[in-house]
GROMACS .gro file of C-alpha atoms in nm:
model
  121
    1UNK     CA    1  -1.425  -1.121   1.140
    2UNK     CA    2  -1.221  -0.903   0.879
    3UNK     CA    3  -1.465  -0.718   0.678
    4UNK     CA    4  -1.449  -0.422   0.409
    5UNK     CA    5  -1.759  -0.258   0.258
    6UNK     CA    6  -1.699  -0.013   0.022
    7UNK     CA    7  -1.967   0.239  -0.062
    8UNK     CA    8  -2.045   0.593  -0.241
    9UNK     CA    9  -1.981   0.522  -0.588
   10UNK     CA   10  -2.248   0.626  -0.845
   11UNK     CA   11  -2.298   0.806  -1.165
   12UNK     CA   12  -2.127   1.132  -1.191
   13UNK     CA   13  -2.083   1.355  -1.499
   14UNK     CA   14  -1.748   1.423  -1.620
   15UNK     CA   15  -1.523   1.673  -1.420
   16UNK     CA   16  -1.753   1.615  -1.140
   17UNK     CA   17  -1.680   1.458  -0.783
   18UNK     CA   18  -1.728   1.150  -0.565
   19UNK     CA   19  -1.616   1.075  -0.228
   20UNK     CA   20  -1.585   0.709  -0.214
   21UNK     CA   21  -1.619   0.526   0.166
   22UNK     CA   22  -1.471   0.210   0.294
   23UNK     CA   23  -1.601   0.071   0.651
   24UNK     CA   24  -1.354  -0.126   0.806
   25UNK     CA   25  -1.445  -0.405   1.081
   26UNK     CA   26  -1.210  -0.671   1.235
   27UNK     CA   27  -0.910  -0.450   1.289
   28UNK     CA   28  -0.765  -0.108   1.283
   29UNK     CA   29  -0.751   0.099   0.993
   30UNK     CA   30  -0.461   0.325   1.166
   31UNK     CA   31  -0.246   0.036   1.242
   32UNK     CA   32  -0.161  -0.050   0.845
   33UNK     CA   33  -0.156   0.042   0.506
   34UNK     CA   34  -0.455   0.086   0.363
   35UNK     CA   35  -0.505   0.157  -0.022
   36UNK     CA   36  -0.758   0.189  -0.311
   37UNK     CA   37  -0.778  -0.008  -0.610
   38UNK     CA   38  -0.987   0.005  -0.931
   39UNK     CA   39  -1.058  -0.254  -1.205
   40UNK     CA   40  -1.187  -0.102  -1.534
   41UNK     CA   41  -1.393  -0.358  -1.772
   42UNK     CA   42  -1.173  -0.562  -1.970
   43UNK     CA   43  -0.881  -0.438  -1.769
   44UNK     CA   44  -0.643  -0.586  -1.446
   45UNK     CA   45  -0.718  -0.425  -1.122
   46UNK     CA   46  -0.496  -0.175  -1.007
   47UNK     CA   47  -0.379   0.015  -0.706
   48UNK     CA   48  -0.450   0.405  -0.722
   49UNK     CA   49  -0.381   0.522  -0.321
   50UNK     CA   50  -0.223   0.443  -0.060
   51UNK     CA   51  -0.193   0.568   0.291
   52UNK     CA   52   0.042   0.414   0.575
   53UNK     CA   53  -0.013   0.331   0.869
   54UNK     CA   54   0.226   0.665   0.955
   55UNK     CA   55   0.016   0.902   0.730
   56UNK     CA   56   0.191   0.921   0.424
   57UNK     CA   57   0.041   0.837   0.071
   58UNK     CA   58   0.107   0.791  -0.278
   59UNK     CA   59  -0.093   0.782  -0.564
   60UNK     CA   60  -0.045   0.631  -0.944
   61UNK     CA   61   0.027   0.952  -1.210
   62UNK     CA   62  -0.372   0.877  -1.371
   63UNK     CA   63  -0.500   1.031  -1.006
   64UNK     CA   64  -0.225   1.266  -0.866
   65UNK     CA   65  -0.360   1.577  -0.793
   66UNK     CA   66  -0.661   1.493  -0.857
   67UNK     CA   67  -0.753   1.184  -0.571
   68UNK     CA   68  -0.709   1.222  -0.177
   69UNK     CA   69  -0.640   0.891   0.015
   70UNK     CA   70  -0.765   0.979   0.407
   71UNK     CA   71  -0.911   0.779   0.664
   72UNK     CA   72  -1.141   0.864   0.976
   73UNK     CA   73  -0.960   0.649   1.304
   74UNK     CA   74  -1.239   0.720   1.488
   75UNK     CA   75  -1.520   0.556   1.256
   76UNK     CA   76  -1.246   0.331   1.133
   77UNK     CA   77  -1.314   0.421   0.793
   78UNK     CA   78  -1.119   0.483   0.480
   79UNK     CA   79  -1.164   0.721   0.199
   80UNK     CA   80  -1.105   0.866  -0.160
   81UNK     CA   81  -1.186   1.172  -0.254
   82UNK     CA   82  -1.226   1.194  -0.609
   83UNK     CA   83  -1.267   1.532  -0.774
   84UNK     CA   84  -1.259   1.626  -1.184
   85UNK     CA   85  -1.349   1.305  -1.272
   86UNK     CA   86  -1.275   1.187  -1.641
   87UNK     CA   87  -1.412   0.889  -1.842
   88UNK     CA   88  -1.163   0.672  -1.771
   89UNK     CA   89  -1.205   0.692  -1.444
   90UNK     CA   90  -1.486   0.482  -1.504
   91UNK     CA   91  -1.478   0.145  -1.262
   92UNK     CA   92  -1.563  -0.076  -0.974
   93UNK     CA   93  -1.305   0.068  -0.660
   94UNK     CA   94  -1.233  -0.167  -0.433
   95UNK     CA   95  -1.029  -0.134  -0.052
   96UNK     CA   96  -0.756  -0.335   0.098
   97UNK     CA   97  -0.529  -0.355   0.340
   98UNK     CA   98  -0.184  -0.410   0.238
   99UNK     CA   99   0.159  -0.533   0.463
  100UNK     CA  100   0.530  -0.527   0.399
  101UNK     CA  101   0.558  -0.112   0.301
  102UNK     CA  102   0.235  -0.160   0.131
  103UNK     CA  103   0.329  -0.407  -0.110
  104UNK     CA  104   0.120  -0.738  -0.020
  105UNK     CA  105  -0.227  -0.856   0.081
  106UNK     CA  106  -0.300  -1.057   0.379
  107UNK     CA  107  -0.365  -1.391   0.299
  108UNK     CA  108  -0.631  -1.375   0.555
  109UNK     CA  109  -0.832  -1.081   0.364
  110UNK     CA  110  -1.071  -1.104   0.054
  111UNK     CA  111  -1.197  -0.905  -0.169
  112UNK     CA  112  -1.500  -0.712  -0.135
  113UNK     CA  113  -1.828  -0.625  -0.361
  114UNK     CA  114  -1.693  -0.285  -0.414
  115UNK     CA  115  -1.838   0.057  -0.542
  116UNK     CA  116  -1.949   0.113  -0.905
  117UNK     CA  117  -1.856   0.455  -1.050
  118UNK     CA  118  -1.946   0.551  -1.370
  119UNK     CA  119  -1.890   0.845  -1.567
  120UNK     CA  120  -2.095   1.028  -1.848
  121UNK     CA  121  -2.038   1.346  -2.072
   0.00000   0.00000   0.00000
């Protein structure tokens, strides 16, 4: 059974750091894309990381330089690590797996609860 739980979100203040954790059961994180995606109240979710299945990731312009996509193959776990945090980073993060050069979902695959970050000054 496909299964992603996200965890380590919380309240941080403002330029401080979070390293968010996605546990992965039901197949192989190694074997695709993977990414990170955030949905802000009263905003669409969007996608903020990826990493392929090859190693390589990209990020959206809001988190470059400041967000690191990685994953652990061993423990089959993916991760962001978020560092200088700002108020509009502010939202629930959610993982996925993603096919096709990391462009679509599995049909197969659901959303999960996600982690809650917050941000205060």
């Amino acid at each position: 059974q496909v299964q992603m739980v996200e965890s380590g979100g919380g309240s941080v203040q403002a330029g401080g750091s979070l390293r968010l954790s996605c546990a992965v059961s039901g197949y192989t994180v190694s074997s695709y894309c993977m990414a990170w995606f955030r949905q802000a109240p009263g905003k669409e979710r969007e996608k903020i990381a990826t990493i392929s299945a090859g190693g390589s990731t990209t990020y959206t312009d809001s988190v470059k330089g400041r967000f690191t996509i990685s994953r652990d193959n061993a423990k089959n776990t993916l991760f962001l690590q978020m560092n200088s945090l700002k108020p509009e980073d502010a939202a629930m993060y959610y993982c996925r797996r993603l096919i096709t050069n990391c462009r679509f979902f599995l049909a197969i695959d659901t959303w999960g609860k996600g982690t809650l970050v917050t941000i205060y000054s």
